[in-house]
GROMACS .gro file of C-alpha atoms in nm:
model
  223
    1MET     CA    1   0.927   1.659  -1.458
    2ASP     CA    2   0.954   1.655  -1.110
    3ILE     CA    3   1.195   1.365  -1.053
    4LEU     CA    4   1.233   1.221  -0.683
    5LEU     CA    5   1.539   1.055  -0.607
    6ILE     CA    6   1.607   0.785  -0.296
    7ALA     CA    7   1.900   0.625  -0.271
    8GLY     CA    8   1.940   0.266  -0.110
    9LEU     CA    9   2.081   0.147   0.213
   10TRP     CA   10   2.312   0.354   0.402
   11LEU     CA   11   2.314   0.702   0.154
   12ASP     CA   12   2.158   0.984   0.204
   13GLY     CA   13   2.025   1.290  -0.040
   14SER     CA   14   2.417   1.373  -0.146
   15ALA     CA   15   2.408   1.028  -0.312
   16TRP     CA   16   2.285   1.194  -0.575
   17ASP     CA   17   2.501   1.484  -0.637
   18ASP     CA   18   2.641   1.401  -0.989
   19VAL     CA   19   2.336   1.306  -1.151
   20VAL     CA   20   2.121   1.622  -1.054
   21PRO     CA   21   2.314   1.905  -1.258
   22THR     CA   22   2.229   1.660  -1.566
   23LEU     CA   23   1.891   1.630  -1.504
   24GLU     CA   24   1.859   2.004  -1.462
   25ALA     CA   25   2.016   2.086  -1.792
   26LEU     CA   26   1.762   1.873  -1.939
   27GLY     CA   27   1.509   2.101  -1.770
   28HIS     CA   28   1.340   1.862  -1.543
   29ARG     CA   29   1.333   1.897  -1.153
   30PRO     CA   30   1.564   1.650  -0.932
   31VAL     CA   31   1.437   1.616  -0.545
   32PRO     CA   32   1.701   1.400  -0.374
   33LEU     CA   33   1.563   1.256  -0.068
   34THR     CA   34   1.727   1.215   0.273
   35LEU     CA   35   1.508   0.978   0.486
   36PRO     CA   36   1.417   0.950   0.820
   37GLY     CA   37   1.739   0.737   0.996
   38GLN     CA   38   1.955   0.804   0.680
   39GLY     CA   39   2.077   1.111   0.726
   40ASP     CA   40   1.898   1.300   0.940
   41GLY     CA   41   2.054   1.156   1.276
   42SER     CA   42   1.786   0.971   1.407
   43ALA     CA   43   1.859   0.591   1.500
   44SER     CA   44   1.504   0.527   1.599
   45ALA     CA   45   1.345   0.567   1.273
   46THR     CA   46   1.094   0.293   1.106
   47LEU     CA   47   1.020   0.201   0.741
   48ASP     CA   48   0.669   0.351   0.843
   49ASP     CA   49   0.895   0.690   0.904
   50GLN     CA   50   1.064   0.624   0.583
   51VAL     CA   51   0.740   0.548   0.368
   52THR     CA   52   0.582   0.878   0.493
   53ALA     CA   53   0.855   1.083   0.414
   54VAL     CA   54   0.891   0.971   0.040
   55LEU     CA   55   0.472   1.016   0.035
   56ALA     CA   56   0.496   1.359   0.161
   57ALA     CA   57   0.720   1.426  -0.171
   58VAL     CA   58   0.500   1.269  -0.382
   59ASP     CA   59   0.216   1.494  -0.267
   60ALA     CA   60   0.428   1.831  -0.232
   61ALA     CA   61   0.547   1.780  -0.612
   62SER     CA   62   0.381   2.039  -0.858
   63GLU     CA   63   0.264   1.762  -1.120
   64LYS     CA   64   0.263   1.384  -1.108
   65PRO     CA   65   0.648   1.301  -1.019
   66MET     CA   66   0.869   1.023  -1.169
   67VAL     CA   67   0.983   0.788  -0.840
   68VAL     CA   68   1.337   0.670  -0.837
   69GLY     CA   69   1.452   0.420  -0.626
   70HIS     CA   70   1.746   0.263  -0.589
   71SER     CA   71   1.869  -0.105  -0.459
   72ALA     CA   72   1.692  -0.131  -0.132
   73ALA     CA   73   1.480   0.175  -0.178
   74CYS     CA   74   1.289   0.006  -0.496
   75THR     CA   75   1.054  -0.074  -0.292
   76LEU     CA   76   1.026   0.261  -0.114
   77ALA     CA   77   0.952   0.370  -0.463
   78TRP     CA   78   0.681   0.043  -0.520
   79LEU     CA   79   0.526   0.182  -0.187
   80ALA     CA   80   0.499   0.531  -0.339
   81ALA     CA   81   0.298   0.375  -0.640
   82ASP     CA   82   0.070   0.120  -0.411
   83ALA     CA   83  -0.029   0.462  -0.185
   84ARG     CA   84  -0.038   0.697  -0.420
   85PRO     CA   85  -0.117   0.525  -0.783
   86GLU     CA   86  -0.307   0.849  -0.928
   87LYS     CA   87  -0.012   1.065  -0.846
   88VAL     CA   88   0.283   0.910  -0.971
   89ALA     CA   89   0.402   0.911  -1.314
   90LYS     CA   90   0.625   0.678  -1.344
   91VAL     CA   91   0.865   0.431  -1.121
   92VAL     CA   92   1.208   0.373  -1.170
   93LEU     CA   93   1.386   0.071  -1.004
   94ILE     CA   94   1.760   0.121  -1.031
   95GLY     CA   95   1.934  -0.193  -0.933
   96GLY     CA   96   1.669  -0.362  -0.724
   97PHE     CA   97   1.329  -0.525  -0.706
   98PRO     CA   98   0.984  -0.431  -0.463
   99ALA     CA   99   0.956  -0.634  -0.229
  100ALA     CA  100   0.627  -0.795  -0.150
  101ASP     CA  101   0.369  -0.778   0.077
  102GLY     CA  102   0.463  -0.916   0.431
  103GLU     CA  103   0.861  -0.913   0.373
  104PRO     CA  104   1.111  -0.763   0.581
  105TYR     CA  105   1.219  -0.450   0.389
  106ALA     CA  106   1.598  -0.511   0.418
  107ASP     CA  107   1.670  -0.760   0.629
  108PHE     CA  108   2.028  -0.857   0.464
  109PHE     CA  109   2.277  -0.796   0.726
  110GLU     CA  110   2.224  -0.879   1.136
  111PRO     CA  111   2.211  -0.541   1.297
  112LYS     CA  112   2.449  -0.393   1.595
  113ASP     CA  113   2.318  -0.181   1.885
  114GLY     CA  114   2.009  -0.132   1.697
  115VAL     CA  115   2.139  -0.011   1.323
  116MET     CA  116   2.291  -0.246   1.036
  117PRO     CA  117   2.623  -0.065   0.933
  118PHE     CA  118   2.772  -0.085   0.624
  119PRO     CA  119   2.950  -0.439   0.619
  120GLY     CA  120   3.258  -0.354   0.387
  121TRP     CA  121   3.297  -0.417   0.032
  122GLY     CA  122   3.333  -0.811   0.071
  123PRO     CA  123   2.977  -0.922   0.033
  124PHE     CA  124   2.997  -0.674  -0.292
  125GLU     CA  125   3.280  -0.782  -0.479
  126GLY     CA  126   3.232  -0.886  -0.826
  127PRO     CA  127   2.990  -0.731  -1.070
  128ASN     CA  128   2.832  -0.494  -0.807
  129SER     CA  129   3.160  -0.292  -0.749
  130ALA     CA  130   3.402  -0.376  -1.040
  131ASP     CA  131   3.336  -0.055  -1.180
  132LEU     CA  132   3.448   0.156  -0.868
  133ASP     CA  133   3.811   0.304  -0.777
  134GLU     CA  134   3.964   0.318  -0.477
  135GLU     CA  135   3.829   0.651  -0.440
  136ASP     CA  136   3.463   0.564  -0.530
  137ARG     CA  137   3.479   0.283  -0.294
  138ARG     CA  138   3.610   0.498   0.006
  139SER     CA  139   3.382   0.792  -0.071
  140ILE     CA  140   3.124   0.533  -0.061
  141ALA     CA  141   3.226   0.395   0.284
  142SER     CA  142   3.314   0.688   0.446
  143ALA     CA  143   2.955   0.839   0.378
  144ALA     CA  144   2.812   0.528   0.499
  145ILE     CA  145   2.521   0.605   0.739
  146PRO     CA  146   2.435   0.305   0.951
  147VAL     CA  147   2.047   0.230   0.870
  148PRO     CA  148   1.846   0.204   1.182
  149ALA     CA  149   1.687  -0.186   1.240
  150GLY     CA  150   1.344  -0.047   1.254
  151VAL     CA  151   1.395   0.043   0.907
  152THR     CA  152   1.568  -0.278   0.772
  153LYS     CA  153   1.356  -0.542   0.983
  154GLY     CA  154   0.972  -0.349   0.885
  155LEU     CA  155   0.725  -0.533   0.728
  156VAL     CA  156   0.624  -0.444   0.384
  157ARG     CA  157   0.253  -0.334   0.317
  158LEU     CA  158   0.101  -0.340   0.018
  159ALA     CA  159  -0.275  -0.265  -0.037
  160ASP     CA  160  -0.400  -0.088  -0.372
  161GLU     CA  161  -0.398  -0.329  -0.702
  162ARG     CA  162  -0.386  -0.002  -0.882
  163ARG     CA  163   0.040   0.005  -0.849
  164PHE     CA  164   0.016  -0.241  -1.133
  165ASP     CA  165  -0.092  -0.009  -1.338
  166VAL     CA  166   0.169   0.253  -1.309
  167PRO     CA  167   0.447   0.238  -1.551
  168VAL     CA  168   0.793   0.067  -1.410
  169VAL     CA  169   1.145   0.121  -1.561
  170LEU     CA  170   1.395  -0.146  -1.443
  171VAL     CA  171   1.718   0.020  -1.479
  172CYS     CA  172   1.976  -0.335  -1.510
  173PRO     CA  173   2.323  -0.221  -1.371
  174GLU     CA  174   2.506  -0.549  -1.240
  175PHE     CA  175   2.295  -0.769  -1.399
  176THR     CA  176   2.128  -0.804  -1.774
  177PRO     CA  177   1.758  -0.672  -1.906
  178ALA     CA  178   1.749  -1.087  -1.995
  179GLN     CA  179   1.860  -1.155  -1.666
  180ALA     CA  180   1.607  -0.978  -1.483
  181GLN     CA  181   1.307  -1.094  -1.689
  182GLU     CA  182   1.416  -1.476  -1.630
  183TRP     CA  183   1.390  -1.397  -1.215
  184ILE     CA  184   1.043  -1.258  -1.305
  185GLY     CA  185   0.922  -1.481  -1.542
  186ALA     CA  186   1.007  -1.745  -1.264
  187GLY     CA  187   0.817  -1.591  -0.985
  188ASP     CA  188   1.113  -1.485  -0.806
  189VAL     CA  189   0.966  -1.082  -0.819
  190PRO     CA  190   0.599  -1.118  -0.790
  191GLU     CA  191   0.532  -0.773  -0.793
  192LEU     CA  192   0.667  -0.748  -1.141
  193ALA     CA  193   0.522  -1.009  -1.269
  194LYS     CA  194   0.180  -0.806  -1.240
  195ALA     CA  195   0.275  -0.508  -1.341
  196LYS     CA  196   0.103  -0.402  -1.633
  197HIS     CA  197   0.377  -0.133  -1.788
  198LEU     CA  198   0.744  -0.297  -1.749
  199ASP     CA  199   1.063  -0.195  -1.941
  200PHE     CA  200   1.430  -0.286  -1.902
  201VAL     CA  201   1.685  -0.070  -1.961
  202ASP     CA  202   2.066  -0.135  -1.957
  203ILE     CA  203   2.330   0.041  -1.806
  204ASP     CA  204   2.688  -0.111  -1.787
  205SER     CA  205   2.759  -0.031  -1.467
  206GLY     CA  206   2.794  -0.206  -1.098
  207HIS     CA  207   2.535  -0.106  -0.834
  208TRP     CA  208   2.572   0.243  -0.806
  209PRO     CA  209   2.532   0.414  -1.115
  210MET     CA  210   2.491   0.715  -0.947
  211VAL     CA  211   2.836   0.731  -0.841
  212SER     CA  212   3.031   0.573  -1.154
  213LYS     CA  213   2.796   0.699  -1.462
  214PRO     CA  214   2.612   0.932  -1.338
  215THR     CA  215   2.523   1.161  -1.642
  216GLU     CA  216   2.439   0.838  -1.808
  217LEU     CA  217   2.205   0.755  -1.568
  218ALA     CA  218   2.083   1.095  -1.538
  219ARG     CA  219   1.997   1.073  -1.911
  220LEU     CA  220   1.845   0.709  -1.901
  221LEU     CA  221   1.596   0.838  -1.642
  222VAL     CA  222   1.466   1.073  -1.883
  223SER     CA  223   1.490   0.869  -2.194
   0.00000   0.00000   0.00000
């Protein structure tokens, strides 16, 4: 199966380097994506540019791909299901939830000079980063790419109700499946509340399992 891998904010396609070998060994074709504004040198990229890049990868797949989104990029994976419901085999969301129509994509921290830099580890202390050692933290922080404000402040646009027919798997790292179900049931994640085929998978990690538990994550993706 073609497996499109979309990392979250500040990360490029190299975030999946330790996941790819296991997926290949299991007979799949992983395709890590480097998004406009997150690895291509562009500081003027927009959310539409990133969506276009993801859809191009979906269209280029030899068969219906699994689209994997991590963190904020869970919304990009969901946008792919909205734009290509007949072409996406499954959406896998790792440590994040899709934004609803009309919401900003990832307006989490104040931009500086037109980009949103990695804010340091302060906002991520606790369960998000408890499993990362100092080397992991240095590696992630040193590779972090400031994300253009045109991406983070872009408004999500969803249009095709057929997205709810696409199977979804929510991988729960720093939170549990029970917590995720509670949030969805409370109305905090309206998009997933309407998903017709939603499964939950637990992984005992922090927010970046592709760094701390890449082999386990790879096996979960295709289990």
